[in-house]
């Protein structure tokens, strides 16, 4: 699968929702990112869950911070790494270790299944998924996927797609 196409498909699915929530959604994809092997629907489900969670996280933020950014790169281990970054409140440190457990949620009306399912799907594809708080605002959820060729060349972000201007 081409990662840029995967990300573009999911961004297209959430376009109207992001606009209704007044959330800016941006994607950053490098040129020449190697393809990954995987089930398109499963990987779309992971990405969709992370983006929707990011939009939930910024719902009470000031307008200029109502943003979710999706970026991909080839990491130092030759894996494609996809990051979904929000500018919300972040995650309490004591809850970071439990985020991917079934039925654990930080949302008032959450079921606690989305991140658990995402972890299962990413791991079934040979990758890993984790979350971390950003230095200033919000959190970033990252997951890796093995490439088809398994190369170990570094890539830099050189192409920018601005999907939605939510303000």
Coordinates of N, CA and C in Angstrom, one line a residue:
X1 N 0.8 -1.2 0.0 CA 0.0 0.0 0.0 C 0.9 1.2 0.0
X2 N 0.4 2.2 -0.7 CA 1.1 3.5 -0.7 C 0.6 4.3 0.5
X3 N 1.4 4.7 1.4 CA 1.0 5.4 2.6 C 0.3 6.7 2.3
X4 N 0.9 7.5 1.4 CA 0.2 8.8 1.1 C -1.2 8.6 0.6
X5 N -1.5 7.5 -0.2 CA -2.8 7.3 -0.6 C -3.7 6.8 0.5
X6 N -3.2 6.0 1.4 CA -3.9 5.6 2.6 C -4.3 6.8 3.5
X7 N -3.4 7.7 3.7 CA -3.7 8.9 4.5 C -4.7 9.8 3.8
X8 N -4.5 10.0 2.5 CA -5.4 10.8 1.8 C -6.8 10.3 1.8
X9 N -7.0 9.0 1.7 CA -8.3 8.4 1.7 C -9.0 8.6 3.0
X10 N -8.3 8.4 4.1 CA -8.9 8.7 5.5 C -9.2 10.1 5.7
X11 N -8.3 11.0 5.3 CA -8.5 12.4 5.4 C -9.7 12.9 4.6
X12 N -9.9 12.3 3.5 CA -11.1 12.5 2.7 C -12.4 12.1 3.4
X13 N -12.3 11.0 4.1 CA -13.5 10.5 4.9 C -13.9 11.4 6.0
X14 N -12.9 12.1 6.7 CA -13.2 12.9 7.8 C -13.3 14.4 7.5
X15 N -13.2 14.7 6.2 CA -13.2 16.1 5.8 C -14.4 16.9 6.3
X16 N -15.6 16.4 6.1 CA -16.8 17.1 6.5 C -16.9 17.2 8.1
X17 N -16.5 16.1 8.7 CA -16.5 16.1 10.2 C -15.5 17.2 10.8
X18 N -14.3 17.2 10.2 CA -13.4 18.2 10.6 C -13.9 19.6 10.4
X19 N -14.5 19.9 9.3 CA -15.0 21.2 9.0 C -16.1 21.6 9.9
X20 N -17.0 20.6 10.2 CA -18.1 20.9 11.2 C -17.6 21.2 12.6
X21 N -16.5 20.6 12.9 CA -15.9 20.8 14.3 C -14.9 22.0 14.3
X22 N -14.7 22.6 13.1 CA -13.8 23.7 13.0 C -12.3 23.3 13.4
X23 N -12.0 22.1 12.9 CA -10.6 21.6 13.2 C -9.8 21.6 11.9
X24 N -8.6 22.1 11.9 CA -7.7 22.1 10.8 C -7.0 20.7 10.7
X25 N -7.1 20.0 9.6 CA -6.4 18.7 9.5 C -5.4 18.8 8.4
X26 N -4.2 18.6 8.7 CA -3.1 18.7 7.7 C -2.3 17.3 7.6
X27 N -1.8 17.0 6.4 CA -1.0 15.8 6.3 C 0.3 16.2 5.7
X28 N 1.4 15.6 6.1 CA 2.7 15.8 5.6 C 3.3 14.4 5.2
X29 N 3.6 14.3 3.9 CA 4.1 13.1 3.4 C 5.4 13.3 2.6
X30 N 6.4 12.5 2.8 CA 7.6 12.6 2.1 C 7.5 12.0 0.7
X31 N 8.3 12.5 -0.2 CA 8.4 11.9 -1.6 C 9.2 10.6 -1.4
X32 N 8.8 9.6 -2.1 CA 9.5 8.4 -2.2 C 9.4 7.5 -1.0
X33 N 8.3 7.6 -0.2 CA 8.1 6.8 1.0 C 7.8 5.4 0.4
X34 N 8.5 4.3 0.9 CA 8.3 3.0 0.4 C 6.9 2.5 0.8
X35 N 6.4 1.6 0.0 CA 5.0 1.0 0.3 C 5.1 0.1 1.5
X36 N 4.0 -0.1 2.2 CA 3.9 -1.1 3.3 C 2.9 -2.2 2.8
X37 N 3.1 -3.3 3.4 CA 2.2 -4.4 3.1 C 1.2 -4.5 4.2
X38 N -0.1 -4.6 3.8 CA -1.1 -4.6 4.8 C -2.5 -4.6 4.2
X39 N -3.5 -4.7 5.1 CA -4.9 -4.7 4.8 C -5.3 -3.2 4.8
X40 N -5.7 -2.7 3.7 CA -6.1 -1.3 3.5 C -7.2 -0.9 4.5
X41 N -8.2 -1.7 4.6 CA -9.4 -1.4 5.5 C -8.9 -1.3 7.0
X42 N -8.1 -2.3 7.4 CA -7.6 -2.3 8.8 C -6.8 -1.1 9.1
X43 N -5.9 -0.8 8.2 CA -5.0 0.4 8.4 C -5.8 1.7 8.4
X44 N -6.8 1.7 7.5 CA -7.7 2.9 7.5 C -8.4 3.0 8.8
X45 N -8.8 1.9 9.4 CA -9.5 1.9 10.7 C -8.6 2.5 11.8
X46 N -7.4 2.1 11.8 CA -6.4 2.6 12.8 C -6.3 4.1 12.6
X47 N -6.0 4.5 11.4 CA -5.8 6.0 11.2 C -7.0 6.8 11.5
X48 N -8.2 6.3 11.1 CA -9.5 7.0 11.3 C -9.7 7.1 12.8
X49 N -9.4 6.1 13.6 CA -9.6 6.2 15.0 C -8.7 7.2 15.6
X50 N -7.4 7.2 15.2 CA -6.5 8.2 15.8 C -6.8 9.6 15.4
X51 N -7.3 9.8 14.2 CA -7.6 11.2 13.8 C -8.9 11.7 14.5
X52 N -9.9 10.8 14.6 CA -11.1 11.2 15.3 C -10.8 11.5 16.8
X53 N -9.9 10.6 17.4 CA -9.5 10.9 18.8 C -8.8 12.2 18.9
X54 N -8.0 12.6 17.9 CA -7.3 13.8 17.9 C -8.3 15.0 17.8
X55 N -9.3 14.8 17.0 CA -10.3 15.9 16.9 C -11.1 16.0 18.2
X56 N -11.4 14.9 18.8 CA -12.0 15.0 20.1 C -11.2 15.7 21.1
X57 N -9.9 15.5 21.1 CA -8.9 16.1 22.0 C -8.8 17.6 21.9
X58 N -9.1 18.2 20.7 CA -9.0 19.6 20.5 C -10.4 20.3 20.6
X59 N -11.4 19.6 20.9 CA -12.8 20.2 20.9 C -12.9 21.4 21.8
X60 N -12.2 21.5 22.9 CA -12.3 22.6 23.8 C -11.2 23.6 23.7
X61 N -10.3 23.3 22.7 CA -9.1 24.2 22.6 C -9.5 25.5 21.9
X62 N -8.7 26.5 22.1 CA -8.9 27.8 21.4 C -8.8 27.5 19.9
X63 N -9.5 28.4 19.1 CA -9.5 28.2 17.6 C -8.2 27.9 17.0
X64 N -7.2 28.7 17.3 CA -5.9 28.6 16.7 C -5.2 27.2 17.0
X65 N -5.6 26.6 18.1 CA -5.1 25.3 18.4 C -5.9 24.1 18.0
X66 N -7.0 24.3 17.3 CA -7.9 23.3 16.9 C -7.3 22.6 15.6
X67 N -6.3 21.8 15.8 CA -5.6 21.2 14.7 C -5.2 19.8 15.0
X68 N -5.2 19.0 13.9 CA -4.7 17.6 14.0 C -3.7 17.5 12.8
X69 N -2.6 17.0 13.0 CA -1.6 16.8 11.9 C -1.2 15.4 11.8
X70 N -1.2 14.9 10.6 CA -0.8 13.5 10.3 C 0.5 13.6 9.4
X71 N 1.5 12.9 9.9 CA 2.8 12.9 9.2 C 3.3 11.5 9.1
X72 N 4.1 11.2 8.0 CA 4.7 9.9 7.9 C 6.2 10.1 7.5
X73 N 7.0 9.1 7.9 CA 8.4 9.2 7.6 C 8.9 7.8 7.6
X74 N 10.1 7.6 7.0 CA 10.8 6.3 7.2 C 11.7 6.5 8.4
X75 N 11.5 5.7 9.4 CA 12.3 5.9 10.6 C 13.7 5.2 10.5
X76 N 14.5 5.4 11.6 CA 15.9 4.8 11.5 C 15.9 3.3 11.5
X77 N 14.8 2.6 11.7 CA 14.8 1.2 11.7 C 14.3 0.6 10.4
X78 N 14.1 1.5 9.4 CA 13.6 1.1 8.1 C 12.1 0.8 8.1
X79 N 11.4 1.3 9.1 CA 9.9 1.1 9.1 C 9.2 2.5 8.8
X80 N 8.1 2.4 8.2 CA 7.3 3.6 8.0 C 6.6 3.9 9.3
X81 N 6.8 5.2 9.8 CA 6.2 5.6 11.0 C 5.2 6.7 10.7
X82 N 4.0 6.5 11.2 CA 2.9 7.5 11.0 C 2.5 8.1 12.3
X83 N 2.5 9.4 12.4 CA 2.2 10.1 13.6 C 0.9 11.0 13.4
X84 N 0.1 10.9 14.4 CA -1.1 11.7 14.5 C -1.0 12.6 15.7
X85 N -0.8 13.9 15.5 CA -0.5 14.9 16.5 C -1.7 15.9 16.7
X86 N -2.1 16.0 18.0 CA -3.1 17.0 18.2 C -2.6 18.1 19.2
X87 N -3.3 19.2 19.3 CA -2.9 20.3 20.1 C -3.9 20.5 21.3
X88 N -4.4 19.4 21.8 CA -5.3 19.4 22.9 C -4.6 19.5 24.3
X89 N -5.2 18.9 25.3 CA -4.7 19.0 26.6 C -3.6 18.0 26.9
X90 N -3.4 17.0 26.1 CA -2.5 16.0 26.4 C -3.1 14.9 27.3
X91 N -2.3 13.9 27.7 CA -2.8 12.8 28.4 C -2.1 12.8 29.8
X92 N -2.9 12.6 30.8 CA -2.3 12.6 32.2 C -1.2 11.4 32.2
X93 N -0.1 11.7 32.7 CA 1.0 10.8 32.7 C 0.7 9.4 33.3
X94 N -0.2 9.4 34.4 CA -0.5 8.2 35.0 C -1.4 7.3 34.1
X95 N -2.0 7.9 33.1 CA -2.9 7.1 32.2 C -2.2 6.7 30.9
X96 N -1.0 7.2 30.6 CA -0.3 6.8 29.3 C -0.1 5.3 29.2
X97 N 0.2 4.7 30.3 CA 0.5 3.2 30.2 C -0.7 2.3 30.0
X98 N -1.9 2.9 30.2 CA -3.1 2.1 30.1 C -3.9 2.3 28.8
X99 N -3.5 3.3 28.0 CA -4.3 3.7 26.9 C -4.7 2.6 25.9
X100 N -3.9 1.6 25.7 CA -4.2 0.6 24.7 C -4.8 -0.7 25.3
X101 N -5.1 -0.6 26.6 CA -5.8 -1.7 27.3 C -7.3 -1.7 26.9
X102 N -7.9 -2.9 26.7 CA -9.3 -2.9 26.5 C -10.1 -2.3 27.6
X103 N -11.1 -1.6 27.2 CA -12.1 -0.9 28.1 C -11.5 0.2 29.0
X104 N -10.3 0.6 28.7 CA -9.8 1.8 29.4 C -10.0 3.0 28.5
X105 N -10.6 4.1 29.1 CA -10.9 5.3 28.3 C -10.6 6.5 29.1
X106 N -10.3 7.6 28.4 CA -10.1 8.9 29.1 C -11.3 9.8 28.7
X107 N -12.2 9.3 27.9 CA -13.4 10.1 27.5 C -14.6 9.8 28.4
X108 N -15.4 10.8 28.7 CA -16.6 10.6 29.5 C -17.5 9.5 28.9
X109 N -17.7 9.5 27.6 CA -18.6 8.5 27.0 C -17.9 7.5 26.1
X110 N -16.6 7.3 26.4 CA -15.9 6.3 25.6 C -16.1 4.9 26.0
X111 N -15.9 4.0 25.1 CA -16.0 2.6 25.4 C -14.7 1.9 25.7
X112 N -13.6 2.6 25.3 CA -12.3 2.0 25.6 C -11.9 0.9 24.7
X113 N -12.4 0.9 23.5 CA -12.1 -0.2 22.5 C -11.3 0.3 21.3
X114 N -11.4 1.5 21.0 CA -10.7 2.0 19.8 C -9.2 1.8 19.8
X115 N -8.5 2.3 20.8 CA -7.1 2.1 20.9 C -6.6 0.7 21.1
X116 N -7.4 -0.1 21.8 CA -7.1 -1.5 21.9 C -7.2 -2.2 20.6
X117 N -8.2 -2.0 19.8 CA -8.4 -2.5 18.5 C -7.2 -2.1 17.6
X118 N -6.9 -0.8 17.7 CA -5.8 -0.2 16.8 C -4.5 -0.9 17.1
X119 N -4.2 -1.2 18.4 CA -3.0 -1.9 18.8 C -3.0 -3.3 18.2
X120 N -4.1 -4.0 18.3 CA -4.2 -5.3 17.8 C -3.9 -5.3 16.3
X121 N -4.5 -4.4 15.5 CA -4.4 -4.3 14.1 C -2.9 -4.0 13.7
X122 N -2.4 -3.0 14.4 CA -1.0 -2.6 14.1 C 0.0 -3.7 14.3
X123 N -0.2 -4.4 15.5 CA 0.7 -5.5 15.8 C 0.5 -6.7 14.8
X124 N -0.7 -6.9 14.4 CA -0.9 -8.0 13.4 C -0.2 -7.7 12.1
X125 N 0.1 -6.4 11.8 CA 0.8 -6.0 10.6 C 2.3 -5.9 10.9
X126 N 2.8 -6.3 12.0 CA 4.2 -6.4 12.3 C 4.7 -5.0 12.8
X127 N 3.8 -4.2 13.3 CA 4.3 -2.8 13.8 C 4.0 -2.7 15.3
X128 N 4.3 -1.5 15.7 CA 4.1 -1.1 17.1 C 3.3 0.2 17.1
X129 N 2.6 0.5 18.2 CA 1.9 1.7 18.4 C 2.1 2.3 19.8
X130 N 2.2 3.6 19.9 CA 2.5 4.2 21.3 C 2.0 5.6 21.2
X131 N 1.9 6.2 22.4 CA 1.5 7.6 22.6 C 2.4 8.3 23.5
X132 N 2.6 9.6 23.2 CA 3.4 10.5 24.1 C 2.8 11.9 24.1
X133 N 3.1 12.6 25.1 CA 2.6 14.0 25.2 C 3.6 14.8 24.5
X134 N 3.1 15.9 23.8 CA 3.9 16.9 23.2 C 4.6 17.8 24.2
X135 N 5.6 18.5 23.8 CA 6.4 19.4 24.7 C 5.5 20.5 25.1
X136 N 4.6 21.0 24.3 CA 3.8 22.2 24.6 C 2.3 21.7 24.9
X137 N 1.6 21.5 23.8 CA 0.2 21.1 24.0 C -0.1 19.8 23.3
X138 N -1.0 19.0 23.8 CA -1.5 17.8 23.1 C -0.7 16.6 23.2
X139 N -1.0 15.7 22.4 CA -0.4 14.4 22.4 C -0.1 13.9 20.9
X140 N 0.8 13.0 20.8 CA 1.1 12.4 19.5 C 0.9 10.9 19.6
X141 N 0.2 10.3 18.7 CA 0.1 8.8 18.6 C 0.9 8.4 17.4
X142 N 1.8 7.4 17.6 CA 2.6 7.0 16.5 C 2.4 5.5 16.3
X143 N 2.5 5.0 15.1 CA 2.6 3.6 14.8 C 3.5 3.3 13.7
X144 N 4.1 2.2 13.7 CA 5.1 1.8 12.6 C 4.5 0.6 11.9
X145 N 5.0 0.5 10.6 CA 4.6 -0.6 9.7 C 5.8 -1.0 8.9
X146 N 6.1 -2.3 8.8 CA 7.2 -2.7 8.0 C 7.0 -2.3 6.5
X147 N 8.1 -2.0 5.8 CA 8.0 -1.6 4.4 C 8.1 -2.9 3.6
X148 N 7.6 -2.8 2.3 CA 7.7 -4.0 1.5 C 9.1 -4.4 1.2
X149 N 10.0 -3.4 0.9 CA 11.4 -3.6 0.5 C 12.2 -3.8 1.7
X150 N 11.8 -3.2 2.9 CA 12.6 -3.3 4.1 C 13.9 -2.4 4.1
X151 N 13.9 -1.4 3.2 CA 15.1 -0.5 3.1 C 15.3 0.3 4.4
X152 N 16.5 0.9 4.5 CA 16.8 1.7 5.7 C 17.3 3.1 5.3
X153 N 16.8 3.6 4.2 CA 17.2 5.0 3.9 C 16.3 6.0 4.6
X154 N 16.9 7.1 5.0 CA 16.2 8.1 5.7 C 15.4 9.0 4.7
X155 N 14.3 9.5 5.1 CA 13.5 10.3 4.2 C 13.2 11.6 5.0
X156 N 13.0 12.7 4.2 CA 12.6 13.9 4.8 C 11.3 14.4 4.3
X157 N 10.6 15.1 5.1 CA 9.3 15.6 4.6 C 9.5 16.7 3.6
X158 N 9.0 16.5 2.4 CA 9.3 17.5 1.4 C 8.0 17.8 0.6
X159 N 7.0 17.2 0.9 CA 5.7 17.5 0.2 C 4.7 17.8 1.3
X160 N 3.9 18.8 1.1 CA 2.9 19.2 2.1 C 1.5 19.2 1.5
X161 N 0.6 18.6 2.1 CA -0.8 18.6 1.7 C -1.6 19.3 2.8
X162 N -2.3 20.4 2.5 CA -3.2 20.9 3.5 C -4.6 20.5 3.1
X163 N -5.1 19.6 3.9 CA -6.4 19.0 3.6 C -7.6 19.9 3.9
X164 N -7.6 20.5 5.1 CA -8.7 21.3 5.5 C -8.2 22.5 6.3
X165 N -8.7 23.7 5.9 CA -8.5 24.9 6.7 C -9.7 25.1 7.6
X166 N -9.7 24.6 8.8 CA -10.9 24.6 9.7 C -11.3 25.9 10.3
X167 N -10.6 26.9 10.2 CA -11.0 28.1 10.9 C -12.0 28.9 10.2

